[in-house]
Amino acid sequence: MTDPSEPSASSSVSASPSPTVLHSVRAGPVRLACRVTGPAHAPQDGPPLVLLHALGEDSRDWAGVTPALAATRRVHALDLRGHGASDRPGSYALEAVRDDVLAYLDAAGLDRIDLVGHSMGGVVACLLAAHRPHRVRRLVLEDVPLLRPRAPRP
C-alpha cells in the first residue's frame, strides 16, 4: 500500500510551483530515487540545485523548503544509497555515495550545479566538490561534521 501523503510520479505537491515527480535512476551500481521539482526549463539565473540529506533521512527531509527553492530552478532531492526508495547495497563508503551522486548527475544531464548538503550529505557534497570542482558552481553545507584527514590503512 502506498502512503497517500507521499508524492508519486503522477501526484504533485500542492504548495509547489510545479509538480514534484519521483524518479528512479540507475546511477552506477545502484538505483537512486530522486524527487524533482521546478520548471522544466529553468531561467538562466536558476541553475539546477541538488539537495543531499542527512544520515537516516531521505529526500522528503527537504519538503519544507523545496517549493521556495523550485520557484526559479529545477530542484533534485536525492535519496542517497541505503535511504528512502534507493537501493541498499553492501558498501556505504562515503566515496561510493559521492560516486553515486556523480553518476546521477551524468544520468540526469546535469553538468554544473548548485549543491546543498546536510550533515552526512554535506560530507558527500564536500567530497564531490573536491573530486570534481568544475561540476559545482556553489556549495552550501549545513551542520557538517569536522572532516579530518585519515592515515592510509595498512
Coordinates of C-alpha atoms in Angstrom, one line a residue:
M1 CA 0.0 0.0 0.0
T2 CA 1.3 3.4 -0.8
D3 CA 1.4 6.4 1.6
P4 CA -1.2 8.9 0.4
S5 CA 0.9 11.8 1.8
E6 CA 3.9 10.7 -0.4
P7 CA 4.3 12.3 -3.8
S8 CA 4.4 9.8 -6.7
A9 CA 5.2 10.1 -10.4
S10 CA 1.7 11.3 -11.1
S11 CA 0.9 13.4 -8.0
S12 CA 2.0 16.9 -7.2
V13 CA 2.8 18.8 -4.0
S14 CA 0.1 21.4 -3.7
A15 CA 2.4 24.2 -2.3
S16 CA 4.9 23.6 -5.1
P17 CA 5.0 25.9 -8.1
S18 CA 5.2 22.8 -10.3
P19 CA 4.7 19.1 -9.6
T20 CA 7.2 17.0 -7.7
V21 CA 8.0 13.9 -9.6
L22 CA 9.6 10.8 -8.0
H23 CA 12.2 9.4 -10.4
S24 CA 14.3 6.3 -10.2
V25 CA 17.6 6.5 -12.0
R26 CA 20.4 3.9 -12.4
A27 CA 23.5 5.7 -11.1
G28 CA 26.4 3.4 -11.5
P29 CA 25.9 0.2 -9.5
V30 CA 22.8 1.4 -7.6
R31 CA 19.4 2.7 -8.4
L32 CA 18.7 6.1 -6.8
A33 CA 15.4 7.7 -6.1
C34 CA 15.1 11.4 -6.6
R35 CA 12.3 13.9 -6.2
V36 CA 12.5 16.6 -9.0
T37 CA 10.5 19.8 -8.6
G38 CA 10.5 23.1 -10.6
P39 CA 10.2 24.4 -14.1
A40 CA 11.3 22.0 -16.9
H41 CA 13.3 24.8 -18.5
A42 CA 14.8 26.9 -15.7
P43 CA 15.8 30.5 -16.4
Q44 CA 19.5 31.3 -16.8
D45 CA 19.7 32.7 -13.3
G46 CA 18.4 29.4 -11.8
P47 CA 20.9 26.5 -12.3
P48 CA 19.9 23.1 -11.2
L49 CA 20.0 22.6 -7.4
V50 CA 20.9 19.2 -5.9
L51 CA 20.0 18.5 -2.3
L52 CA 21.7 15.8 -0.2
H53 CA 20.1 14.7 3.1
A54 CA 21.5 13.6 6.4
L55 CA 22.2 10.1 7.6
G56 CA 19.0 8.3 8.3
E57 CA 16.8 10.8 6.4
D58 CA 15.7 10.9 2.8
S59 CA 14.6 13.4 0.1
R60 CA 11.4 14.1 2.0
D61 CA 13.6 16.0 4.5
W62 CA 13.7 18.9 2.1
A63 CA 9.9 19.1 1.5
G64 CA 9.5 22.3 3.6
V65 CA 12.0 24.3 1.6
T66 CA 11.6 22.8 -1.9
P67 CA 8.6 24.9 -3.1
A68 CA 10.5 28.2 -2.5
L69 CA 13.8 26.8 -4.0
A70 CA 11.9 25.4 -7.0
A71 CA 10.3 28.8 -8.0
T72 CA 13.2 29.6 -10.3
R73 CA 15.1 26.4 -10.8
R74 CA 14.9 22.6 -11.0
V75 CA 15.5 21.0 -7.7
H76 CA 16.8 17.5 -7.4
A77 CA 16.4 16.0 -3.9
L78 CA 18.1 12.6 -3.9
D79 CA 17.6 9.6 -1.7
L80 CA 21.2 8.5 -1.1
R81 CA 22.1 4.8 -1.2
G82 CA 20.5 2.9 1.6
H83 CA 18.0 5.7 2.3
G84 CA 14.4 6.2 1.2
A85 CA 13.5 4.5 -2.0
S86 CA 17.1 4.0 -3.2
D87 CA 18.9 0.6 -3.4
R88 CA 20.6 -0.8 -0.3
P89 CA 23.9 -2.2 -1.5
G90 CA 26.6 -3.7 0.7
S91 CA 29.0 -0.7 0.8
Y92 CA 28.3 2.6 2.4
A93 CA 31.7 4.2 2.0
L94 CA 31.3 8.0 1.6
E95 CA 33.4 7.9 -1.6
A96 CA 30.9 5.3 -3.1
V97 CA 28.0 7.6 -2.1
R98 CA 29.9 10.5 -3.8
D99 CA 30.3 8.4 -7.0
D100 CA 26.6 7.6 -6.9
V101 CA 25.8 11.3 -6.9
L102 CA 28.2 11.9 -9.8
A103 CA 26.6 9.1 -11.7
Y104 CA 23.2 10.6 -11.1
L105 CA 24.4 14.0 -12.4
D106 CA 25.6 12.3 -15.5
A107 CA 22.4 10.3 -16.0
A108 CA 20.2 13.4 -15.4
G109 CA 22.4 15.5 -17.8
L110 CA 23.4 18.0 -15.0
D111 CA 26.8 19.4 -15.9
R112 CA 27.2 22.2 -13.4
I113 CA 25.0 22.5 -10.3
D114 CA 24.5 24.3 -7.0
L115 CA 24.9 21.7 -4.3
V116 CA 23.4 21.7 -0.8
G117 CA 24.3 19.0 1.8
H118 CA 23.1 18.5 5.3
S119 CA 25.2 16.5 7.8
M120 CA 26.3 13.3 6.1
G121 CA 25.0 14.8 2.8
G122 CA 27.3 17.7 3.4
V123 CA 30.3 15.4 3.7
V124 CA 29.3 13.8 0.4
A125 CA 28.9 17.3 -1.1
C126 CA 32.4 18.2 0.1
L127 CA 33.9 15.0 -1.4
L128 CA 32.1 15.7 -4.7
A129 CA 33.2 19.3 -4.9
A130 CA 36.8 18.4 -4.1
H131 CA 36.8 15.5 -6.6
R132 CA 35.0 17.3 -9.5
P133 CA 35.2 21.0 -8.7
H134 CA 34.2 22.0 -12.2
R135 CA 30.8 20.3 -11.6
V136 CA 29.9 22.5 -8.6
R137 CA 29.0 26.2 -9.1
R138 CA 28.0 26.8 -5.5
L139 CA 28.4 24.7 -2.3
V140 CA 26.2 25.1 0.8
L141 CA 26.9 23.0 3.9
E142 CA 24.6 22.6 6.8
D143 CA 25.6 21.0 10.1
V144 CA 28.5 19.2 8.6
P145 CA 30.9 17.2 11.0
L146 CA 34.5 18.1 11.0
L147 CA 36.4 16.4 8.3
R148 CA 39.8 15.1 9.4
P149 CA 42.4 13.5 7.0
R150 CA 42.8 9.8 7.8
A151 CA 46.1 8.0 7.6
P152 CA 46.1 5.2 5.0
R153 CA 45.1 1.9 6.4
P154 CA 47.6 -1.0 6.1

